[in-house]
Amino acid sequence: MFCKSLEELYDWLSKDLLEQDQRRGGTTRAVQCQEDVLEDKMARMNLQDSPRGKEVLTEKELNKLADKLGAEWEKLAIELDFKKSELYKFKEDNKNNVHAQIFDMLCKWKEKQGRKATVGNLIHSMHEVSIGEDVYKFLL
């Protein structure tokens, strides 16, 4: 089983996935699903350690991302440690222009984070709020 083969390197991840598999009755489908989850988690870990994952995002990339994000941008903003009052300000400053609201939020995040405003860190945050890869795959 794939999960067991990674036990030595990613013991904590393997244990978590095996426990979930056992709770689900250990079915083949659950095992495959867990393998997919493990591969996704490993890919994200590798992204943050990769040269691309460590690159600071450009305003051009943030602008393109602002086009692709929808209503989930507010969840992302909270995940990125913005306060509700800051979300209100993004909306007030850019009434009737959702793209500008999102772009302002992303630029402010980049400004606050400095060199930590990386592709890997932003993708990790998007994953945390269940934003799909289709939104950010152009960054990979």
JSON list of C-alpha atoms in Angstrom, two decimals:
[
{"chain": "A", "resi": 1, "resn": "MET", "atom": "CA", "xyz": [0.00, 0.00, 0.00]},
{"chain": "A", "resi": 2, "resn": "PHE", "atom": "CA", "xyz": [1.24, 3.46, -0.93]},
{"chain": "A", "resi": 3, "resn": "CYS", "atom": "CA", "xyz": [0.57, 4.90, 2.53]},
{"chain": "A", "resi": 4, "resn": "LYS", "atom": "CA", "xyz": [2.74, 2.26, 4.20]},
{"chain": "A", "resi": 5, "resn": "SER", "atom": "CA", "xyz": [5.63, 2.86, 1.82]},
{"chain": "A", "resi": 6, "resn": "LEU", "atom": "CA", "xyz": [5.86, 6.45, 3.05]},
{"chain": "A", "resi": 7, "resn": "GLU", "atom": "CA", "xyz": [5.66, 5.56, 6.71]},
{"chain": "A", "resi": 8, "resn": "GLU", "atom": "CA", "xyz": [9.37, 6.06, 7.31]},
{"chain": "A", "resi": 9, "resn": "LEU", "atom": "CA", "xyz": [9.59, 9.53, 5.75]},
{"chain": "A", "resi": 10, "resn": "TYR", "atom": "CA", "xyz": [6.16, 10.90, 6.66]},
{"chain": "A", "resi": 11, "resn": "ASP", "atom": "CA", "xyz": [5.19, 8.90, 9.70]},
{"chain": "A", "resi": 12, "resn": "TRP", "atom": "CA", "xyz": [2.76, 11.54, 11.04]},
{"chain": "A", "resi": 13, "resn": "LEU", "atom": "CA", "xyz": [0.96, 11.80, 7.71]},
{"chain": "A", "resi": 14, "resn": "SER", "atom": "CA", "xyz": [0.86, 8.06, 7.16]},
{"chain": "A", "resi": 15, "resn": "LYS", "atom": "CA", "xyz": [-0.64, 7.42, 10.62]},
{"chain": "A", "resi": 16, "resn": "ASP", "atom": "CA", "xyz": [-3.35, 10.02, 10.06]},
{"chain": "A", "resi": 17, "resn": "LEU", "atom": "CA", "xyz": [-4.32, 8.56, 6.71]},
{"chain": "A", "resi": 18, "resn": "LEU", "atom": "CA", "xyz": [-4.26, 4.95, 7.90]},
{"chain": "A", "resi": 19, "resn": "GLU", "atom": "CA", "xyz": [-6.50, 5.84, 10.86]},
{"chain": "A", "resi": 20, "resn": "GLN", "atom": "CA", "xyz": [-8.97, 7.51, 8.53]},
{"chain": "A", "resi": 21, "resn": "ASP", "atom": "CA", "xyz": [-8.89, 4.47, 6.27]},
{"chain": "A", "resi": 22, "resn": "GLN", "atom": "CA", "xyz": [-9.61, 2.13, 9.18]},
{"chain": "A", "resi": 23, "resn": "ARG", "atom": "CA", "xyz": [-12.54, 4.26, 10.35]},
{"chain": "A", "resi": 24, "resn": "ARG", "atom": "CA", "xyz": [-14.02, 3.97, 6.89]},
{"chain": "A", "resi": 25, "resn": "GLY", "atom": "CA", "xyz": [-13.81, 0.21, 6.97]},
{"chain": "A", "resi": 26, "resn": "GLY", "atom": "CA", "xyz": [-10.59, -0.08, 4.99]},
{"chain": "A", "resi": 27, "resn": "THR", "atom": "CA", "xyz": [-12.29, -0.28, 1.61]},
{"chain": "A", "resi": 28, "resn": "THR", "atom": "CA", "xyz": [-10.27, -0.11, -1.60]},
{"chain": "A", "resi": 29, "resn": "ARG", "atom": "CA", "xyz": [-11.97, 3.14, -2.55]},
{"chain": "A", "resi": 30, "resn": "ALA", "atom": "CA", "xyz": [-11.07, 4.70, 0.79]},
{"chain": "A", "resi": 31, "resn": "VAL", "atom": "CA", "xyz": [-7.46, 3.59, 0.37]},
{"chain": "A", "resi": 32, "resn": "GLN", "atom": "CA", "xyz": [-7.30, 5.15, -3.10]},
{"chain": "A", "resi": 33, "resn": "CYS", "atom": "CA", "xyz": [-8.88, 8.32, -1.77]},
{"chain": "A", "resi": 34, "resn": "GLN", "atom": "CA", "xyz": [-6.35, 8.47, 1.06]},
{"chain": "A", "resi": 35, "resn": "GLU", "atom": "CA", "xyz": [-3.51, 7.93, -1.39]},
{"chain": "A", "resi": 36, "resn": "ASP", "atom": "CA", "xyz": [-4.79, 10.87, -3.41]},
{"chain": "A", "resi": 37, "resn": "VAL", "atom": "CA", "xyz": [-4.97, 13.00, -0.27]},
{"chain": "A", "resi": 38, "resn": "LEU", "atom": "CA", "xyz": [-1.45, 11.99, 0.69]},
{"chain": "A", "resi": 39, "resn": "GLU", "atom": "CA", "xyz": [-0.13, 12.80, -2.78]},
{"chain": "A", "resi": 40, "resn": "ASP", "atom": "CA", "xyz": [-1.88, 16.19, -2.62]},
{"chain": "A", "resi": 41, "resn": "LYS", "atom": "CA", "xyz": [-0.39, 16.96, 0.81]},
{"chain": "A", "resi": 42, "resn": "MET", "atom": "CA", "xyz": [3.07, 15.89, -0.36]},
{"chain": "A", "resi": 43, "resn": "ALA", "atom": "CA", "xyz": [2.79, 17.98, -3.53]},
{"chain": "A", "resi": 44, "resn": "ARG", "atom": "CA", "xyz": [1.92, 21.04, -1.44]},
{"chain": "A", "resi": 45, "resn": "MET", "atom": "CA", "xyz": [4.82, 20.32, 0.94]},
{"chain": "A", "resi": 46, "resn": "ASN", "atom": "CA", "xyz": [7.15, 19.97, -2.05]},
{"chain": "A", "resi": 47, "resn": "LEU", "atom": "CA", "xyz": [5.76, 23.16, -3.61]},
{"chain": "A", "resi": 48, "resn": "GLN", "atom": "CA", "xyz": [6.66, 25.21, -0.55]},
{"chain": "A", "resi": 49, "resn": "ASP", "atom": "CA", "xyz": [10.19, 23.78, -0.68]},
{"chain": "A", "resi": 50, "resn": "SER", "atom": "CA", "xyz": [10.57, 24.10, -4.46]},
{"chain": "A", "resi": 51, "resn": "PRO", "atom": "CA", "xyz": [12.15, 27.10, -6.21]},
{"chain": "A", "resi": 52, "resn": "ARG", "atom": "CA", "xyz": [8.73, 28.10, -7.65]},
{"chain": "A", "resi": 53, "resn": "GLY", "atom": "CA", "xyz": [7.04, 27.78, -4.27]},
{"chain": "A", "resi": 54, "resn": "LYS", "atom": "CA", "xyz": [9.58, 30.15, -2.74]},
{"chain": "A", "resi": 55, "resn": "GLU", "atom": "CA", "xyz": [9.11, 32.84, -5.39]},
{"chain": "A", "resi": 56, "resn": "VAL", "atom": "CA", "xyz": [7.43, 36.06, -4.31]},
{"chain": "A", "resi": 57, "resn": "LEU", "atom": "CA", "xyz": [4.26, 36.70, -6.27]},
{"chain": "A", "resi": 58, "resn": "THR", "atom": "CA", "xyz": [4.16, 39.55, -8.75]},
{"chain": "A", "resi": 59, "resn": "GLU", "atom": "CA", "xyz": [1.34, 42.06, -9.04]},
{"chain": "A", "resi": 60, "resn": "LYS", "atom": "CA", "xyz": [0.65, 40.65, -12.50]},
{"chain": "A", "resi": 61, "resn": "GLU", "atom": "CA", "xyz": [0.10, 37.20, -10.96]},
{"chain": "A", "resi": 62, "resn": "LEU", "atom": "CA", "xyz": [-2.08, 38.65, -8.20]},
{"chain": "A", "resi": 63, "resn": "ASN", "atom": "CA", "xyz": [-4.15, 40.49, -10.81]},
{"chain": "A", "resi": 64, "resn": "LYS", "atom": "CA", "xyz": [-4.72, 37.26, -12.74]},
{"chain": "A", "resi": 65, "resn": "LEU", "atom": "CA", "xyz": [-5.63, 35.45, -9.51]},
{"chain": "A", "resi": 66, "resn": "ALA", "atom": "CA", "xyz": [-8.11, 38.22, -8.67]},
{"chain": "A", "resi": 67, "resn": "ASP", "atom": "CA", "xyz": [-9.85, 37.43, -11.97]},
{"chain": "A", "resi": 68, "resn": "LYS", "atom": "CA", "xyz": [-10.16, 33.77, -11.05]},
{"chain": "A", "resi": 69, "resn": "LEU", "atom": "CA", "xyz": [-11.26, 34.08, -7.43]},
{"chain": "A", "resi": 70, "resn": "GLY", "atom": "CA", "xyz": [-14.96, 34.35, -6.77]},
{"chain": "A", "resi": 71, "resn": "ALA", "atom": "CA", "xyz": [-17.01, 34.72, -3.62]},
{"chain": "A", "resi": 72, "resn": "GLU", "atom": "CA", "xyz": [-14.46, 32.60, -1.76]},
{"chain": "A", "resi": 73, "resn": "TRP", "atom": "CA", "xyz": [-12.08, 35.56, -1.67]},
{"chain": "A", "resi": 74, "resn": "GLU", "atom": "CA", "xyz": [-13.50, 36.66, 1.67]},
{"chain": "A", "resi": 75, "resn": "LYS", "atom": "CA", "xyz": [-12.72, 33.29, 3.25]},
{"chain": "A", "resi": 76, "resn": "LEU", "atom": "CA", "xyz": [-9.23, 33.55, 1.83]},
{"chain": "A", "resi": 77, "resn": "ALA", "atom": "CA", "xyz": [-8.83, 37.05, 3.25]},
{"chain": "A", "resi": 78, "resn": "ILE", "atom": "CA", "xyz": [-9.73, 35.80, 6.73]},
{"chain": "A", "resi": 79, "resn": "GLU", "atom": "CA", "xyz": [-7.27, 32.89, 6.29]},
{"chain": "A", "resi": 80, "resn": "LEU", "atom": "CA", "xyz": [-4.62, 35.47, 5.36]},
{"chain": "A", "resi": 81, "resn": "ASP", "atom": "CA", "xyz": [-5.27, 37.20, 8.71]},
{"chain": "A", "resi": 82, "resn": "PHE", "atom": "CA", "xyz": [-7.32, 40.16, 7.53]},
{"chain": "A", "resi": 83, "resn": "LYS", "atom": "CA", "xyz": [-9.91, 41.52, 9.94]},
{"chain": "A", "resi": 84, "resn": "LYS", "atom": "CA", "xyz": [-13.55, 41.97, 9.06]},
{"chain": "A", "resi": 85, "resn": "SER", "atom": "CA", "xyz": [-13.06, 45.73, 9.16]},
{"chain": "A", "resi": 86, "resn": "GLU", "atom": "CA", "xyz": [-10.32, 45.42, 6.52]},
{"chain": "A", "resi": 87, "resn": "LEU", "atom": "CA", "xyz": [-12.64, 43.42, 4.26]},
{"chain": "A", "resi": 88, "resn": "TYR", "atom": "CA", "xyz": [-15.22, 46.17, 4.66]},
{"chain": "A", "resi": 89, "resn": "LYS", "atom": "CA", "xyz": [-12.61, 48.74, 3.62]},
{"chain": "A", "resi": 90, "resn": "PHE", "atom": "CA", "xyz": [-11.65, 46.75, 0.49]},
{"chain": "A", "resi": 91, "resn": "LYS", "atom": "CA", "xyz": [-15.33, 46.69, -0.45]},
{"chain": "A", "resi": 92, "resn": "GLU", "atom": "CA", "xyz": [-15.95, 50.37, 0.32]},
{"chain": "A", "resi": 93, "resn": "ASP", "atom": "CA", "xyz": [-12.86, 51.51, -1.55]},
{"chain": "A", "resi": 94, "resn": "ASN", "atom": "CA", "xyz": [-13.92, 49.58, -4.64]},
{"chain": "A", "resi": 95, "resn": "LYS", "atom": "CA", "xyz": [-17.71, 49.63, -4.70]},
{"chain": "A", "resi": 96, "resn": "ASN", "atom": "CA", "xyz": [-19.21, 47.71, -7.63]},
{"chain": "A", "resi": 97, "resn": "ASN", "atom": "CA", "xyz": [-15.81, 46.28, -8.64]},
{"chain": "A", "resi": 98, "resn": "VAL", "atom": "CA", "xyz": [-15.20, 42.88, -7.08]},
{"chain": "A", "resi": 99, "resn": "HIS", "atom": "CA", "xyz": [-12.02, 42.36, -9.07]},
{"chain": "A", "resi": 100, "resn": "ALA", "atom": "CA", "xyz": [-10.51, 45.53, -7.56]},
{"chain": "A", "resi": 101, "resn": "GLN", "atom": "CA", "xyz": [-11.61, 44.45, -4.06]},
{"chain": "A", "resi": 102, "resn": "ILE", "atom": "CA", "xyz": [-9.82, 41.13, -4.44]},
{"chain": "A", "resi": 103, "resn": "PHE", "atom": "CA", "xyz": [-6.75, 42.65, -6.09]},
{"chain": "A", "resi": 104, "resn": "ASP", "atom": "CA", "xyz": [-6.42, 45.25, -3.31]},
{"chain": "A", "resi": 105, "resn": "MET", "atom": "CA", "xyz": [-6.67, 42.53, -0.68]},
{"chain": "A", "resi": 106, "resn": "LEU", "atom": "CA", "xyz": [-3.98, 40.42, -2.40]},
{"chain": "A", "resi": 107, "resn": "CYS", "atom": "CA", "xyz": [-1.67, 43.42, -2.83]},
{"chain": "A", "resi": 108, "resn": "LYS", "atom": "CA", "xyz": [-2.12, 44.38, 0.83]},
{"chain": "A", "resi": 109, "resn": "TRP", "atom": "CA", "xyz": [-1.29, 40.78, 1.80]},
{"chain": "A", "resi": 110, "resn": "LYS", "atom": "CA", "xyz": [1.86, 40.94, -0.33]},
{"chain": "A", "resi": 111, "resn": "GLU", "atom": "CA", "xyz": [2.81, 44.25, 1.28]},
{"chain": "A", "resi": 112, "resn": "LYS", "atom": "CA", "xyz": [2.29, 42.84, 4.80]},
{"chain": "A", "resi": 113, "resn": "GLN", "atom": "CA", "xyz": [4.15, 39.60, 4.08]},
{"chain": "A", "resi": 114, "resn": "GLY", "atom": "CA", "xyz": [7.09, 40.98, 2.16]},
{"chain": "A", "resi": 115, "resn": "ARG", "atom": "CA", "xyz": [9.41, 38.14, 1.15]},
{"chain": "A", "resi": 116, "resn": "LYS", "atom": "CA", "xyz": [6.97, 35.63, 2.68]},
{"chain": "A", "resi": 117, "resn": "ALA", "atom": "CA", "xyz": [4.34, 36.47, 0.03]},
{"chain": "A", "resi": 118, "resn": "THR", "atom": "CA", "xyz": [5.31, 33.36, -1.91]},
{"chain": "A", "resi": 119, "resn": "VAL", "atom": "CA", "xyz": [3.49, 31.12, -4.34]},
{"chain": "A", "resi": 120, "resn": "GLY", "atom": "CA", "xyz": [3.74, 28.24, -1.87]},
{"chain": "A", "resi": 121, "resn": "ASN", "atom": "CA", "xyz": [2.37, 30.18, 1.07]},
{"chain": "A", "resi": 122, "resn": "LEU", "atom": "CA", "xyz": [-0.58, 31.60, -0.87]},
{"chain": "A", "resi": 123, "resn": "ILE", "atom": "CA", "xyz": [-1.48, 28.22, -2.38]},
{"chain": "A", "resi": 124, "resn": "HIS", "atom": "CA", "xyz": [-1.31, 26.66, 1.08]},
{"chain": "A", "resi": 125, "resn": "SER", "atom": "CA", "xyz": [-3.77, 29.28, 2.36]},
{"chain": "A", "resi": 126, "resn": "MET", "atom": "CA", "xyz": [-6.09, 28.76, -0.62]},
{"chain": "A", "resi": 127, "resn": "HIS", "atom": "CA", "xyz": [-6.09, 25.04, 0.01]},
{"chain": "A", "resi": 128, "resn": "GLU", "atom": "CA", "xyz": [-6.95, 25.63, 3.67]},
{"chain": "A", "resi": 129, "resn": "VAL", "atom": "CA", "xyz": [-10.21, 27.32, 2.63]},
{"chain": "A", "resi": 130, "resn": "SER", "atom": "CA", "xyz": [-10.98, 24.72, -0.07]},
{"chain": "A", "resi": 131, "resn": "ILE", "atom": "CA", "xyz": [-10.18, 26.83, -3.11]},
{"chain": "A", "resi": 132, "resn": "GLY", "atom": "CA", "xyz": [-9.69, 24.41, -5.98]},
{"chain": "A", "resi": 133, "resn": "GLU", "atom": "CA", "xyz": [-6.52, 23.99, -8.00]},
{"chain": "A", "resi": 134, "resn": "ASP", "atom": "CA", "xyz": [-8.32, 25.20, -11.11]},
{"chain": "A", "resi": 135, "resn": "VAL", "atom": "CA", "xyz": [-8.17, 28.71, -9.61]},
{"chain": "A", "resi": 136, "resn": "TYR", "atom": "CA", "xyz": [-4.42, 28.76, -8.99]},
{"chain": "A", "resi": 137, "resn": "LYS", "atom": "CA", "xyz": [-2.92, 26.16, -11.34]},
{"chain": "A", "resi": 138, "resn": "PHE", "atom": "CA", "xyz": [-1.49, 28.92, -13.56]},
{"chain": "A", "resi": 139, "resn": "LEU", "atom": "CA", "xyz": [0.85, 29.74, -10.64]},
{"chain": "A", "resi": 140, "resn": "LEU", "atom": "CA", "xyz": [2.42, 26.28, -10.60]}
]
